[in-house]
């Protein structure tokens, strides 16, 4: 094998490797954030472990992209819950347009240290939501705060967690009217 051929093969292998890393970076970053709670990424779970007797306040925040003609808000702005206990909150969404509109919600938790302990069992944010013209719906989120937070030196003194959602149109390239 000549030196030029070997160099060309190594360069081609390098390009292929970097392309693969580029495509894999988004799912790998998402998995990393879910595992560590980085940037307030919440966890997904099946059932709450059980209450500990400790309480924490969960505040609810809602936002809507200017491109989505919806009104979106929590039914309650805050709730004091038992750490480890299953809880439920409702958000209301209304399509203000005269056309069916599909939206999807992004979410985060602050402070960021609480993200890895905030676990959702069921959430409207797991799927896209389509609202018919003028339709108003109640959307539940079922969640708990993992008791492991109480033994984490970075999170044990957290008294309030904010769960924030922002709804965007599914086709963000088109402004809904």
Backbone as a ProteinNet text record, in pm:
[ID]
protein_1_A
[PRIMARY]
XXXXXXXXXXXXXXXXXXXXXXXXXXXXXXXXXXXXXXXXXXXXXXXXXXXXXXXXXXXXXXXXXXXXXXXXXXXXXXXXXXXXXXXXXXXXXXXXXXXXXXXXXXXXXXXXXXXXXXXXXXXXXXXXXXXXXXXXXXXXXXXXXXXXXXXXXXXXXXXXXXXXXXXXXXXXXXXXX
[TERTIARY]
85.9	0	91.2	62.1	146	110.8	202	183.3	63	46.2	-67	-200.8	-206.5	-329.7	-364.7	-263.9	-284.8	-335.9	-278.6	-322.3	-466.2	-500.7	-636.9	-737.6	-701.1	-789.5	-809.8	-704.1	-715.4	-799.6	-780.9	-861.1	-1007.9	-1036.5	-1174.9	-1236.7	-1158.1	-1204.8	-1233.6	-1148.2	-1169.3	-1296.9	-1322.7	-1445.4	-1568	-1565	-1677.6	-1701.6	-1594.6	-1605.6	-1666.9	-1618.4	-1669.4	-1815.4	-1853.4	-1993.3	-2081.3	-2037.2	-2111.7	-2125.5	-2017.3	-2021.7	-2119.1	-2119.1	-2211.3	-2356.6	-2392.1	-2529.3	-2565.4	-2471.5	-2498.6	-2497.8	-2447.7	-2431	-2562.6	-2667.7	-2795.2	-2855.7	-2872.7	-2928	-2836.5	-2705.6	-2614.8	-2625	-2637.1	-2652.9	-2784.1	-2892.2	-3021.5	-3012.5	-2947.3	-2932.6	-2849.4	-2744.1	-2660.1	-2740.7	-2819.6	-2900.5	-3004	-3067.9	-3166.7	-3102.5	-2983	-2915.8	-2864.9	-2822.1	-2761.4	-2851.7	-2962.3	-3047.3	-2987.9	-2888.8	-2822.3	-2922.8	-2906.6	-2992.5	-3138.9	-3166.9	-3304.6	-3383.5	-3314.4	-3383.5	-3445.4	-3574.7	-3644.1	-3625.4	-3668.4	-3660.9	-3799.6	-3804.3	-3932.1	-3937.2	-4053.9	-4068.5	-4204.4	-4223.7	-4349.4	-4436.2	-4372.6	-4450.4	-4365.3	-4432.9	-4365.2	-4321.1	-4207.9	-4155.7	-4229.9	-4299.8	-4369.7	-4320.7	-4408.3	-4378.4	-4276.5	-4206.7	-4103.4	-4143.2	-4250.6	-4289.4	-4232	-4134.9	-4077.2	-4162	-4164.6	-4244.3	-4153.6	-4200.2	-4134.2	-4244.6	-4223.2	-4319.7	-4280	-4377.5	-4354.8	-4434.8	-4363.7	-4427.4	-4440.1	-4545.7	-4571.5	-4565.8	-4491.3	-4472.2	-4513	-4574.4	-4616.9	-4584.1	-4543.7	-4509.2	-4558	-4582.3	-4626.4	-4545.8	-4496.4	-4427.6	-4521.9	-4466.1	-4548.2	-4604.9	-4550.9	-4599.2	-4713.4	-4750.7	-4856.6	-4975.3	-5089.3	-5205	-5282.6	-5214.6	-5276.2	-5266.5	-5360	-5348.9	-5314.1	-5214.9	-5166.6	-5127.1	-5186	-5155.4	-5183.4	-5115.3	-5144.4	-5273.8	-5344.8	-5465.7	-5428.7	-5316.2	-5264.8	-5121.8	-5080.2	-4944.2	-4841.3	-4884.4	-4790.5	-4867.1	-4794.5	-4851.1	-4742.1	-4776.9	-4682.6	-4709.8	-4605.8	-4622.7	-4531.9	-4562.6	-4477.9	-4366.1	-4242.2	-4129.5	-4149.4	-4141.5	-4161.8	-4304.8	-4397.6	-4539	-4579.3	-4672	-4724.6	-4815.2	-4802.6	-4887.5	-4929.4	-5031.8	-5083	-5112.2	-5078.4	-5111	-5177.7	-5261.6	-5329.4	-5292.5	-5277.1	-5256.5	-5374	-5413.9	-5521.3	-5461.1	-5506.1	-5463	-5587	-5583.9	-5694.7	-5639.3	-5694.6	-5658.4	-5738.4	-5671.7	-5737.1	-5760.4	-5718.6	-5731.5	-5856.7	-5878.7	-5992.5	-5950.5	-5831.3	-5778.6	-5726.6	-5724.9	-5658.6	-5509	-5452.8	-5311.2	-5249.7	-5131	-5058.2	-4938	-4923.1	-4810.8	-4737.6	-4616.8	-4537.4	-4472.1	-4461.3	-4409.1	-4267	-4182.8	-4052.1	-4063.5	-3974.2	-3985.8	-3849.1	-3845.5	-3726.4	-3765.6	-3672.9	-3691.8	-3579.9	-3614.6	-3514.4	-3543.1	-3442.9	-3301.5	-3255.1	-3151	-3102	-3066.9	-3021.5	-2984.5	-3104	-3225.3	-3345.4	-3388.2	-3335.2	-3378.2	-3368.4	-3259.8	-3244	-3332.8	-3399.3	-3487.9	-3635.8	-3663.7	-3802.4	-3840.3	-3934.6	-3968.3	-4113.1	-4132.7	-4267.3	-4311.3	-4432.2	-4492	-4573.3	-4648.8	-4729.6	-4728.1	-4718.1	-4713	-4760.7	-4835	-4877.4	-4757.3	-4643.6	-4523.5	-4456.6	-4501.1	-4442.1	-4491.4	-4602.4	-4659.6	-4702.8	-4722.3	-4773.7	-4921.9	-4968	-5107.2	-5171.7	-5285.4	-5359.1	-5489.8	-5510.4	-5634.8	-5712.7	-5841.6	-5930.4	-5960	-6013.9	-6043	-6128.2	-6080.8	-6153	-6154.4	-6095.3	-6098.7	-6013	-6065.4	-5991.6	-5982.8	-5863.5	-5842.5	-5766.9	-5786.1	-5706.4	-5603.1	-5478.2	-5369.8	-5300	-5299.1	-5237.4	-5088.7	-5019.9	-4884.3	-4883.1	-4839.5	-4828.9	-4680.3	-4640.9	-4498.8	-4472.2	-4344.9	-4299.7	-4157.6	-4118.7	-3981.7	-3914.9	-3807.4	-3736.7	-3678.7	-3703.6	-3648.8	-3496	-3428	-3281.4	-3232.2	-3318.5	-3280.7	-3243.1	-3306.5	-3283.4	-3144.2	-3076.1	-2941.1	-2833.3	-2872.3	-2776.4	-2734.2	-2605.1	-2561.5	-2592.1	-2599.2	-2628.6	-2777.2	-2863.3	-3006.7	-3090	-3032.7	-3113.4	-3181	-3128.9	-3188.5	-3286.8	-3316.9	-3411.9	-3551.7	-3613.9	-3748.8	-3854.6	-3812.2	-3906.6	-3845.1	-3924.1	-3884.8	-3983.9	-3933.2	-4021	-4019.6	-4138.5	-4157	-4210.1	-4133.6	-4167.6	-4189.3	-4295.7	-4326.4	-4333	-4289	-4307.8	-4363.5	-4476.9	-4538.5	-4493.4	-4460.6	-4419.7	-4506.6	-4526.6	-4596.5	-4508.1	-4570.4	-4492.5	-4418.2	-4482.8	-4416	-4374.1	-4259	-4217.8	-4177	-4168.9	-4136	-4252.7	-4375.2	-4493.6	-4557.9	-4588.1	-4661	-4809.4	-4872	-5015	-5090.4	-5205.3	-5284.1	-5420.3
-116.6	0	123.8	212.8	332.7	431.3	521.7	621.9	711.7	750.6	835	762.7	634.8	558.1	544	515.1	502.3	634.3	746.1	877.6	904.8	870.6	891.3	805.1	679.3	591.3	643	687.5	741.8	869.6	954	1076.5	1041.5	944	900.9	841.4	760.8	703.6	813.9	914.1	1027.3	1103	1126.3	1195.4	1113.2	983.6	896.5	895	886.6	885.9	1015.6	1128.7	1258.5	1277.9	1228.9	1236.8	1154.6	1035.7	950.8	1014.9	1074	1142.3	1260	1331.6	1444.3	1400.8	1291.7	1242.3	1185.8	1126	1065.4	1166.4	1286.1	1381	1424.7	1445.7	1489.7	1382.7	1256.6	1157.4	1129	1132.1	1110.2	1223.5	1347.7	1462.1	1450.9	1411	1395.4	1289	1175.3	1069.4	1118.1	1194.1	1248.3	1342.2	1430.9	1525.5	1453.6	1349.4	1273.8	1200.5	1148.8	1073.6	1163.6	1284.5	1372	1484.7	1509.3	1622.9	1755.1	1750.7	1870.8	1968.8	2096.5	2204.3	2184.3	2119.3	2103.4	1997.1	1903.9	1796.1	1702.4	1673.9	1587.8	1441.4	1354.4	1210.4	1156.9	1033.3	965.3	843.9	820.5	708.4	642.8	532.2	458.7	479	490.8	510	578.1	649.8	722.2	625	654	562.4	566.1	672.9	686.4	808.9	866.5	993.9	978.9	1089.1	1091.8	1179.4	1254.8	1349.8	1488.6	1499.3	1629.7	1692.6	1824.8	1897.5	1983	2008.8	2100.4	2168.8	2294.2	2366.5	2353.5	2322.7	2316.9	2431	2522.4	2633.1	2593.4	2639.6	2604.3	2730	2720.2	2832.2	2787.9	2879.1	2844.1	2957.9	2919.1	3014.2	2957.9	3049	3008.7	3086.8	3017.7	3083.4	3183.1	3293.9	3394.1	3338.9	3228.2	3166.4	3067.2	3045.9	2950.4	3027.8	3024.2	3102.5	3032.3	3006.8	2939.3	3025.6	3001.2	3049.3	2924.3	2933.2	2816.5	2861.8	2798.9	2839.3	2725.6	2727.5	2627.1	2662.7	2560.2	2587.7	2646.6	2601.9	2658.6	2701.8	2810.6	2861.7	2786	2722.7	2649.2	2545.8	2446.2	2340.9	2291.9	2272.6	2214.5	2064.9	1987	1842	1768	1640.6	1553	1498.7	1510.2	1452.1	1300.1	1242.9	1099.2	1061.7	1152.3	1124	1162.5	1087.4	1114.5	1235.7	1324.9	1443.3	1469.6	1553.1	1583.9	1732.9	1789.3	1929	1934	2035.1	2052.3	2185.7	2182.1	2302.2	2313.1	2435.6	2458.5	2519.1	2467.9	2522.3	2549.1	2659.9	2694.7	2742.4	2687.4	2728.7	2854.3	2966.5	3094	3118.7	3024.5	3044.1	2975.3	2992.5	2929.2	2804.7	2751.8	2632.3	2534.1	2404.6	2309.6	2342.8	2338.3	2370	2263.8	2216.2	2117.5	2184.2	2159.9	2214.9	2106.5	2138.3	2048.4	2130	2071.4	2143.8	2100.4	2199.5	2172.8	2206.8	2154.4	2174.9	2179.5	2238.6	2229.4	2256.6	2227	2244.9	2333.2	2428.3	2508	2500.1	2503.9	2509.6	2381.4	2395.9	2284.4	2161.6	2182.6	2069.7	1980.7	2033.1	1954.2	1869.2	1896.5	1826.8	1676.5	1626.2	1479.9	1413.4	1492.5	1436.9	1458.9	1537.5	1564.3	1461.7	1373.9	1262	1271.8	1260.9	1263	1120.7	1089.2	959	968.3	1077	1099.6	1249.5	1287.8	1429.5	1455.1	1562.5	1606	1640.2	1666.9	1704.9	1586.3	1464.7	1347.1	1329.3	1394.5	1381	1516.9	1524.9	1647.2	1660.8	1785.4	1812.9	1888.9	1838.8	1908.1	1959.8	2089	2150.7	2201.5	2173.4	2220.4	2369.2	2437.3	2580.2	2608.6	2696	2734.8	2630.6	2513.8	2406.4	2442	2409.5	2427.1	2292.2	2256.2	2127.1	2144.3	2046.4	2035.2	1927.4	1958.3	1863.1	1832.6	1704.7	1669.5	1637.4	1659.5	1608.1	1540.2	1414.1	1336.9	1321.9	1353.9	1362.7	1332.5	1320.6	1316.4	1369.6	1406.4	1448.6	1333.5	1281.8	1166.4	1200.4	1114.7	1138.4	1142.1	1089.9	1095.5	1240	1334.3	1475.2	1520	1458.2	1498.8	1462.7	1371	1333.4	1388.3	1466.1	1528.3	1663	1682.4	1808.9	1931.3	1912.5	2024.7	2054.4	1961.8	1979.7	1970.5	1925.3	1897.3	2019.8	2137.9	2258.9	2328.2	2267.1	2326.5	2324	2440.5	2453	2471.8	2521.7	2544.4	2500.5	2427.8	2381.6	2442.8	2497	2551.7	2460	2414.7	2334	2428.2	2444.4	2540.7	2470.7	2510.8	2458.3	2573	2546.4	2638.6	2558.9	2603.5	2538.5	2607.3	2525.9	2572.6	2503.5	2568.6	2497.9	2384.5	2275.5	2161.7	2201.8	2274.3	2323.6	2467.6	2484.5	2617.2	2707.4	2652.6	2734.1	2817.7	2778	2851.2	2917.7	3043.2	3112	3080	3034.7	3006.5	3137.2	3139.9	3263.1	3241
0	0	0	-90.6	-99.8	10.8	35	140.3	108.8	-16.2	-55.3	-36.7	-70.5	-53.8	94	176.2	320.6	378.4	337.5	384.7	342.7	218	168.2	245	272.8	349.4	491.6	557.2	692.4	693.5	591.7	583	562.1	476.1	453.2	578.4	650.6	775.9	877.5	882.4	973.8	941.3	812.9	770.5	808.9	783.2	818.4	969.6	1046.6	1192.6	1243	1193.4	1239.1	1196.6	1081	1036.9	1130.7	1164.2	1257.9	1394.5	1443.9	1573.5	1566.8	1453.5	1437.1	1445	1378.6	1382.8	1519.5	1588.3	1718.3	1832.9	1810.1	1920.4	1983.4	1904.4	1961.7	2052.3	2005.6	2097.5	2216.6	2196.1	2308.7	2410.2	2364	2454.4	2531.7	2461.9	2528.5	2638	2606.8	2707.1	2825.8	2798.5	2905.2	2994.3	2933.2	3010.7	3096.4	3039.8	3116.2	3232.9	3212.3	3318.5	3430.6	3395.3	3495	3541.6	3469.6	3503.3	3457.6	3368.8	3320.7	3262	3294.3	3244.5	3280.4	3392.1	3437.1	3364.3	3298.5	3229.2	3331.6	3315	3409.7	3373.6	3464.6	3444.2	3409.4	3360.1	3337.1	3427.9	3485.4	3576	3561.3	3631.5	3624.7	3747.7	3865.9	3988.2	4094	4180	4287.4	4396.2	4460.9	4561.9	4695.4	4725.7	4854	4928.9	5005.7	5071.6	5183.7	5209.6	5312.6	5431	5416	5520.4	5497.1	5408.3	5372.8	5263.7	5261.3	5161.9	5073.7	4952	4860.2	4779.5	4745.5	4663.9	4517.6	4434.1	4289.5	4228.2	4162.3	4090.9	3944.9	3880	3740.8	3655.1	3545.9	3454.3	3314.9	3239.4	3103.7	3008.4	2888.4	2782.6	2650.1	2553.8	2421	2318.8	2217.8	2108	2041.6	1995.3	1925.8	1794.9	1745.9	1621.6	1645.8	1771.7	1804.5	1861.7	1795	1840.8	1953.2	2061.6	2175.5	2299.7	2389.6	2527	2607.5	2693.4	2767.8	2907.4	3010.5	3148.3	3245.9	3359.8	3462.5	3534.4	3581.8	3660.6	3796.4	3852.4	3978.3	3953.4	4010.2	3991	4075.3	4184.4	4270.9	4351.4	4400.2	4483.5	4578.1	4704.4	4799.8	4804.6	4776.6	4763.5	4860.9	4881.5	4962.1	4874.3	4919.7	4847.2	4843.7	4725	4706	4675.3	4695.3	4669.7	4528.3	4473	4339.2	4346.4	4248.6	4243.8	4099.5	4083.1	3950.2	3941.5	3826.5	3798.2	3661.5	3642.4	3514.9	3452.9	3321.2	3242	3145.8	3113.8	3017.5	2891.4	2776.5	2648.1	2564.4	2491.8	2403.5	2270.9	2162.3	2027.6	1995	1976.4	1949.8	1800.4	1715.8	1570.7	1516.8	1387.4	1321.4	1242.1	1274.2	1207.7	1313	1279.8	1370.6	1377.1	1496.4	1515	1604.8	1565.2	1644.5	1708.6	1838.1	1912.4	1988.1	2028.1	2110.5	2220.9	2338.3	2454.1	2486.7	2512.2	2570.8	2718.6	2798.4	2942.7	3007.3	3124.2	3207.8	3351.9	3439.9	3583.2	3634.6	3719.5	3790.1	3939.2	4023.1	3988.9	3918.8	3840.3	3758.3	3842.1	3965.8	4052.3	4084.7	4070.5	4099	3980.2	3861.5	3740.7	3748.6	3802.9	3805.9	3910.7	3995	4097	4065.1	3963.2	3924.8	3818.3	3850.2	3763.2	3717.9	3586.4	3529.5	3499.7	3542.2	3513.4	3385	3371.7	3252.4	3225.3	3096.3	3064	2921.7	2905.3	2771.9	2684.9	2747.5	2673.5	2604.3	2633.1	2569.2	2425.8	2390.7	2256.2	2203.2	2073.4	2012.1	2045.6	2055.7	2089.5	1974.2	1924.6	1819.2	1877.2	1862.4	1908.7	1788.1	1788.7	1682.5	1704.1	1603.8	1618.2	1742.3	1827.9	1948.7	2059.2	2037.2	2137.2	2258.2	2376.9	2502.1	2571.4	2617.9	2682.8	2813.7	2902.3	3025.8	3000.4	3032.3	3007.7	3140	3179.8	3307.2	3295.1	3404.2	3421.8	3558.7	3560.6	3684.9	3714.6	3836.5	3867.8	4015.3	4047.3	4186	4194.1	4315	4342.1	4415.4	4358.5	4413.8	4551.7	4651.7	4785.3	4790	4687.8	4684	4685.6	4648	4650.9	4792.6	4892.6	5031.3	5081.7	5014	5056.7	4964.3	4863.9	4773.1	4831.2	4860.3	4920.8	4833.8	4701.6	4612.5	4601.5	4642.4	4621.9	4749.4	4860	4979.1	5039.7	5014.5	5071.5	4977.6	4865.8	4771	4832.1	4839	4893.4	4785.8	4666.2	4557.8	4426	4348.9	4216.1	4117.6	4008.7	3905.6	3784.3	3745.8	3625.7	3518.8	3412	3308.3	3174.5	3104.8	2972.2	2872.6	2751.4	2640.4	2524	2470.5	2354.9	2227.2	2127.9	1995.5	1891.3	1774.8	1667.3	1616.5	1575.7	1525.4	1399.1	1308.8	1189.9	1216.7	1281.5	1325	1209	1088.2	971.9	922.5	961.3	919.1	1039.8	1030.2	1135.8	1119.3	1226.8	1221.6	1224.5	1156.8	1157.9	1219
[MASK]
+++++++++++++++++++++++++++++++++++++++++++++++++++++++++++++++++++++++++++++++++++++++++++++++++++++++++++++++++++++++++++++++++++++++++++++++++++++++++++++++++++++++++++++++++

